Amino acid sequence: MKIVMLGAPGAGKGTQADMIAQKYDIPHISTGDIFRANLKNGTELGLKAKTYMDAGQLVPDELTCDLVVDRIAQDDCAKGYILDGFPRTIPQAEFFTAALAARNERVDYAIDVEVPDENIVNRMSGRRACPACGATYHMVYIPPKQEGVCDNCGAALIQRNDDKPETVLNRLKVYHDQTQPLIDYYTEMGVLKGVDGTKDMKEVFADIVKILED
Ligand code: AP5
Ligand code: MG
Ligand code: ZN
């Protein structure tokens, strides 16, 4: 099962991808998480990506595409995987379709998590992330049991660098310009499924499971 998650920044792609990955025992591959892990480890890729990410711009395709194709070639992806944050431009999607075709494969589902712009800034300003295990919380909607502390591993939660309101607005603009066209791209491919991302996170998950098991 090869799944692509689409949706605006803060729509809940990562939140849902984590739950799907657990339920179906397939890896959750987030290009944003990969860049952030590289930055944390001080790699050259991480330092290059940081300039773009902090400005709310996209990291260039040449730093992104090969990385994903290498990742999906690993053994743990044999049963499938869920991609979160890739592809996010038409050239990335075309590259990915071709890379899959070369392996006689294709995307099975592109799930678009639909959340209007008005809700996004709210979601982002309340988001807190665990730097140790990657879990995501929201101060109001999905709070940890103890304020500021990760339920899974006890690490202190942090706010992402690119969640400042001015950067969020830029990320939204980039989303509308460069990523939203993928909705048409995957509709034409016949694999697009939309879900209402404004519902409670468990309801959104149930809607996605229904799609995957239909
Ligand atoms: P990336 O990390 O992918 O960020 P993004 O697409 O902007 O998406 P987010 O991670 O911000 O949001 P999300 O949809 O995962 O929402 P979440 O589940 O956290 O990319 C970051 C940067 O990396 C990019 O700007 C770019 O620079 C670079 N990059 C990455 N991939 C790239 C690529 N392919 N090409 C080029 N550049 C690339 O949820 C958000 C908040 O809402 C959380 O607090 C959560 O708890 C809460 N929440 C979730 N669901 C619900 C719900 N149903 N109700 C209420 N609250 C909810
Ligand atoms: Mg995410
Ligand atoms: Zn943690």
CSV table of C-alpha atoms and ligand atoms in Angstrom, one decimal:
chain,number,residue,atom,x,y,z
A,1,MET,CA,0.0,0.0,0.0
A,2,LYS,CA,1.7,3.2,-1.2
A,3,ILE,CA,0.0,6.3,0.2
A,4,VAL,CA,0.8,10.0,-0.4
A,5,MET,CA,-0.6,12.5,2.1
A,6,LEU,CA,-1.5,15.9,0.7
A,7,GLY,CA,-2.7,19.0,2.5
A,8,ALA,CA,-1.7,22.5,3.6
A,9,PRO,CA,0.9,23.0,6.3
A,10,GLY,CA,-0.7,22.2,9.6
A,11,ALA,CA,-3.6,20.2,8.0
A,12,GLY,CA,-2.7,17.2,10.1
A,13,LYS,CA,-0.7,15.1,7.5
A,14,GLY,CA,1.9,14.1,10.1
A,15,THR,CA,-0.7,13.4,12.8
A,16,GLN,CA,-2.7,11.1,10.5
A,17,ALA,CA,0.4,9.5,8.8
A,18,ASP,CA,1.7,8.4,12.3
A,19,MET,CA,-1.6,6.7,13.0
A,20,ILE,CA,-1.8,5.0,9.6
A,21,ALA,CA,1.8,3.8,9.9
A,22,GLN,CA,1.0,2.2,13.2
A,23,LYS,CA,-2.2,0.6,12.2
A,24,TYR,CA,-0.8,-0.9,9.0
A,25,ASP,CA,2.8,-1.4,10.2
A,26,ILE,CA,4.3,0.5,7.3
A,27,PRO,CA,7.0,3.3,7.6
A,28,HIS,CA,5.9,7.0,7.8
A,29,ILE,CA,8.3,8.9,5.6
A,30,SER,CA,8.2,12.7,6.2
A,31,THR,CA,10.7,14.8,4.1
A,32,GLY,CA,10.3,17.6,6.6
A,33,ASP,CA,11.2,15.2,9.5
A,34,ILE,CA,14.2,13.9,7.5
A,35,PHE,CA,15.4,17.5,6.9
A,36,ARG,CA,14.9,18.4,10.6
A,37,ALA,CA,16.8,15.2,11.7
A,38,ASN,CA,19.6,16.2,9.4
A,39,LEU,CA,19.7,19.6,10.8
A,40,LYS,CA,19.8,18.3,14.4
A,41,ASN,CA,22.8,16.1,13.4
A,42,GLY,CA,24.5,19.0,11.7
A,43,THR,CA,24.8,17.3,8.3
A,44,GLU,CA,25.5,19.3,5.2
A,45,LEU,CA,22.0,18.5,3.9
A,46,GLY,CA,20.5,19.8,7.1
A,47,LEU,CA,22.3,23.1,6.9
A,48,LYS,CA,21.4,23.6,3.3
A,49,ALA,CA,17.7,22.8,4.0
A,50,LYS,CA,17.5,25.1,7.0
A,51,THR,CA,17.8,28.3,5.0
A,52,TYR,CA,14.8,27.4,2.9
A,53,MET,CA,12.7,25.9,5.8
A,54,ASP,CA,13.1,28.9,8.1
A,55,ALA,CA,11.9,31.2,5.3
A,56,GLY,CA,8.9,28.9,4.6
A,57,GLN,CA,10.3,28.2,1.1
A,58,LEU,CA,10.6,24.7,-0.5
A,59,VAL,CA,14.0,23.0,-0.4
A,60,PRO,CA,15.2,22.5,-4.0
A,61,ASP,CA,14.0,19.3,-5.8
A,62,GLU,CA,17.6,18.1,-6.3
A,63,LEU,CA,18.1,17.8,-2.5
A,64,THR,CA,14.7,16.1,-2.1
A,65,CYS,CA,13.9,13.7,-4.9
A,66,ASP,CA,16.8,11.2,-4.8
A,67,LEU,CA,16.5,11.1,-1.0
A,68,VAL,CA,13.0,9.8,-1.2
A,69,VAL,CA,13.7,7.3,-3.9
A,70,ASP,CA,16.6,5.9,-1.9
A,71,ARG,CA,14.4,5.7,1.2
A,72,ILE,CA,11.6,3.8,-0.5
A,73,ALA,CA,14.1,1.3,-1.9
A,74,GLN,CA,14.9,0.1,1.7
A,75,ASP,CA,13.7,-3.2,3.0
A,76,ASP,CA,11.1,-1.8,5.4
A,77,CYS,CA,9.2,-0.3,2.5
A,78,ALA,CA,8.5,-3.7,0.8
A,79,LYS,CA,4.9,-3.8,2.1
A,80,GLY,CA,4.3,-0.2,1.4
A,81,TYR,CA,4.8,3.2,3.0
A,82,ILE,CA,3.2,6.5,3.7
A,83,LEU,CA,4.7,9.6,2.3
A,84,ASP,CA,4.1,12.9,4.2
A,85,GLY,CA,5.3,16.1,2.6
A,86,PHE,CA,6.4,14.6,-0.7
A,87,PRO,CA,5.7,15.1,-3.5
A,88,ARG,CA,4.9,18.8,-3.1
A,89,THR,CA,5.5,20.2,-6.5
A,90,ILE,CA,4.4,19.0,-10.0
A,91,PRO,CA,8.0,18.3,-11.0
A,92,GLN,CA,8.5,16.2,-7.8
A,93,ALA,CA,5.3,14.3,-8.6
A,94,GLU,CA,6.3,13.6,-12.2
A,95,PHE,CA,9.8,12.5,-11.0
A,96,PHE,CA,8.1,10.2,-8.4
A,97,THR,CA,5.6,8.7,-10.9
A,98,ALA,CA,8.5,7.9,-13.3
A,99,ALA,CA,10.7,6.4,-10.5
A,100,LEU,CA,7.8,4.2,-9.4
A,101,ALA,CA,7.0,3.2,-13.0
A,102,ALA,CA,10.6,2.1,-13.4
A,103,ARG,CA,9.9,-0.4,-10.6
A,104,ASN,CA,6.6,-1.4,-12.0
A,105,GLU,CA,4.7,0.4,-9.2
A,106,ARG,CA,2.3,3.2,-8.7
A,107,VAL,CA,0.8,5.3,-5.9
A,108,ASP,CA,-2.4,3.6,-4.6
A,109,TYR,CA,-3.9,6.5,-2.6
A,110,ALA,CA,-3.3,10.2,-2.5
A,111,ILE,CA,-5.2,11.4,0.6
A,112,ASP,CA,-5.9,15.1,0.7
A,113,VAL,CA,-6.5,16.4,4.3
A,114,GLU,CA,-8.7,19.5,3.7
A,115,VAL,CA,-8.5,22.3,6.2
A,116,PRO,CA,-9.3,26.0,5.3
A,117,ASP,CA,-6.6,28.6,5.7
A,118,GLU,CA,-8.4,30.3,8.5
A,119,ASN,CA,-7.9,27.3,10.8
A,120,ILE,CA,-4.2,26.8,9.9
A,121,VAL,CA,-2.5,29.7,11.8
A,122,ASN,CA,-4.3,28.5,15.0
A,123,ARG,CA,-3.1,25.0,14.6
A,124,MET,CA,0.4,26.0,13.9
A,125,SER,CA,0.7,28.4,16.8
A,126,GLY,CA,-0.4,25.7,19.2
A,127,ARG,CA,1.7,22.9,17.8
A,128,ARG,CA,4.5,21.5,20.0
A,129,ALA,CA,6.8,18.8,18.9
A,130,CYS,CA,9.0,16.2,20.7
A,131,PRO,CA,12.6,16.6,19.5
A,132,ALA,CA,13.4,13.1,20.8
A,133,CYS,CA,10.7,10.8,19.4
A,134,GLY,CA,8.9,13.1,16.9
A,135,ALA,CA,5.5,13.0,18.5
A,136,THR,CA,3.3,16.0,17.7
A,137,TYR,CA,0.8,17.8,20.1
A,138,HIS,CA,-1.4,20.8,20.2
A,139,MET,CA,-1.6,22.9,23.3
A,140,VAL,CA,-5.4,23.2,23.1
A,141,TYR,CA,-6.7,20.4,20.8
A,142,ILE,CA,-4.3,17.5,21.5
A,143,PRO,CA,-2.5,18.4,24.7
A,144,PRO,CA,0.1,16.2,26.4
A,145,LYS,CA,-0.8,14.8,29.8
A,146,GLN,CA,1.7,17.0,31.5
A,147,GLU,CA,2.2,20.5,30.0
A,148,GLY,CA,5.4,20.8,27.9
A,149,VAL,CA,6.4,17.1,28.4
A,150,CYS,CA,6.2,14.3,25.8
A,151,ASP,CA,3.8,11.5,26.8
A,152,ASN,CA,5.9,8.9,25.0
A,153,CYS,CA,9.4,9.6,26.1
A,154,GLY,CA,9.3,12.4,28.7
A,155,ALA,CA,11.4,14.9,26.7
A,156,ALA,CA,10.7,18.6,26.8
A,157,LEU,CA,8.5,19.7,23.9
A,158,ILE,CA,9.6,22.5,21.6
A,159,GLN,CA,8.0,24.8,19.0
A,160,ARG,CA,9.1,24.4,15.4
A,161,ASN,CA,11.2,27.3,14.0
A,162,ASP,CA,8.9,27.7,11.0
A,163,ASP,CA,5.7,27.9,13.1
A,164,LYS,CA,6.0,31.7,13.6
A,165,PRO,CA,2.8,33.4,12.2
A,166,GLU,CA,4.7,35.3,9.5
A,167,THR,CA,6.5,32.1,8.2
A,168,VAL,CA,3.2,30.2,8.4
A,169,LEU,CA,1.6,32.7,6.0
A,170,ASN,CA,4.5,32.3,3.6
A,171,ARG,CA,4.2,28.5,3.8
A,172,LEU,CA,0.5,28.8,3.0
A,173,LYS,CA,1.2,30.9,-0.1
A,174,VAL,CA,3.9,28.4,-1.2
A,175,TYR,CA,1.3,25.6,-0.7
A,176,HIS,CA,-1.3,27.2,-2.8
A,177,ASP,CA,1.2,28.1,-5.6
A,178,GLN,CA,3.1,24.9,-5.8
A,179,THR,CA,1.5,22.0,-3.9
A,180,GLN,CA,-2.3,22.4,-4.5
A,181,PRO,CA,-1.9,21.6,-8.2
A,182,LEU,CA,-1.1,18.1,-7.1
A,183,ILE,CA,-4.8,17.6,-6.2
A,184,ASP,CA,-5.6,17.8,-9.9
A,185,TYR,CA,-2.6,15.7,-10.8
A,186,TYR,CA,-3.7,12.8,-8.6
A,187,THR,CA,-7.3,13.2,-9.4
A,188,GLU,CA,-6.4,12.6,-13.1
A,189,MET,CA,-4.4,9.6,-12.0
A,190,GLY,CA,-7.6,8.3,-10.3
A,191,VAL,CA,-6.2,7.9,-6.8
A,192,LEU,CA,-7.2,11.1,-5.0
A,193,LYS,CA,-9.4,10.9,-1.9
A,194,GLY,CA,-10.3,13.9,0.1
A,195,VAL,CA,-11.1,13.9,3.9
A,196,ASP,CA,-12.4,16.7,6.0
A,197,GLY,CA,-9.4,17.6,8.2
A,198,THR,CA,-11.4,20.0,10.4
A,199,LYS,CA,-13.0,17.1,12.3
A,200,ASP,CA,-11.6,15.6,15.5
A,201,MET,CA,-8.3,13.8,14.8
A,202,LYS,CA,-9.9,10.4,15.6
A,203,GLU,CA,-12.8,11.0,13.2
A,204,VAL,CA,-10.4,12.0,10.4
A,205,PHE,CA,-8.5,8.8,11.0
A,206,ALA,CA,-11.7,6.7,10.8
A,207,ASP,CA,-12.5,8.4,7.5
A,208,ILE,CA,-9.1,7.5,6.2
A,209,VAL,CA,-9.3,3.9,7.3
A,210,LYS,CA,-12.7,3.7,5.6
A,211,ILE,CA,-11.1,4.8,2.3
A,212,LEU,CA,-8.2,2.4,2.7
A,213,GLU,CA,-10.4,-0.6,3.4
A,214,ASP,CA,-13.2,0.1,1.0
B,1,AP5,P1,6.8,19.7,6.6
B,1,AP5,O1,7.5,19.2,7.8
B,1,AP5,O2,6.3,18.7,5.6
B,1,AP5,O3,5.7,20.8,7.0
B,1,AP5,P2,4.3,21.1,6.3
B,1,AP5,O4,3.9,20.5,5.1
B,1,AP5,O5,4.3,22.6,6.3
B,1,AP5,O6,3.3,20.5,7.3
B,1,AP5,P3,3.4,20.4,8.8
B,1,AP5,O7,4.3,19.4,9.3
B,1,AP5,O8,3.6,21.8,9.3
B,1,AP5,O9,1.9,20.1,9.1
B,1,AP5,P4,1.1,18.7,9.1
B,1,AP5,O10,0.1,18.6,8.0
B,1,AP5,O11,2.1,17.5,9.3
B,1,AP5,O12,0.3,18.9,10.5
B,1,AP5,P5,0.4,18.2,11.9
B,1,AP5,O13,0.0,16.8,11.9
B,1,AP5,O14,1.8,18.5,12.5
B,1,AP5,O15,7.8,20.6,5.8
B,1,AP5,C1,8.6,21.7,6.4
B,1,AP5,C2,9.5,22.3,5.4
B,1,AP5,O16,10.4,21.4,4.9
B,1,AP5,C3,8.8,22.9,4.2
B,1,AP5,O17,8.3,24.2,4.4
B,1,AP5,C4,10.0,22.9,3.2
B,1,AP5,O18,10.8,24.0,3.4
B,1,AP5,C5,10.7,21.6,3.5
B,1,AP5,N1,10.2,20.4,2.8
B,1,AP5,C6,9.6,19.3,3.3
B,1,AP5,N2,9.3,18.5,2.3
B,1,AP5,C7,9.7,19.1,1.1
B,1,AP5,C8,9.6,18.7,-0.3
B,1,AP5,N3,9.1,17.5,-0.7
B,1,AP5,N4,10.1,19.6,-1.2
B,1,AP5,C9,10.7,20.7,-0.8
B,1,AP5,N5,10.7,21.2,0.5
B,1,AP5,C10,10.3,20.3,1.4
B,1,AP5,O19,-0.7,19.1,12.7
B,1,AP5,C11,-0.5,20.5,12.9
B,1,AP5,C12,-1.1,20.8,14.3
B,1,AP5,O20,-2.5,20.6,14.4
B,1,AP5,C13,-0.5,20.0,15.4
B,1,AP5,O21,-0.3,20.8,16.6
B,1,AP5,C14,-1.5,18.9,15.7
B,1,AP5,O22,-1.5,18.4,17.0
B,1,AP5,C15,-2.8,19.6,15.4
B,1,AP5,N6,-3.8,18.8,14.8
B,1,AP5,C16,-3.7,17.7,13.9
B,1,AP5,N7,-4.9,17.2,13.5
B,1,AP5,C17,-5.8,17.9,14.2
B,1,AP5,C18,-7.3,17.8,14.3
B,1,AP5,N8,-8.0,16.9,13.5
B,1,AP5,N9,-7.9,18.7,15.1
B,1,AP5,C19,-7.2,19.7,15.8
B,1,AP5,N10,-5.8,19.8,15.8
B,1,AP5,C20,-5.2,18.9,15.0
B,2,MG,MG,4.2,17.4,9.4
B,3,ZN,ZN,8.9,12.1,22.7
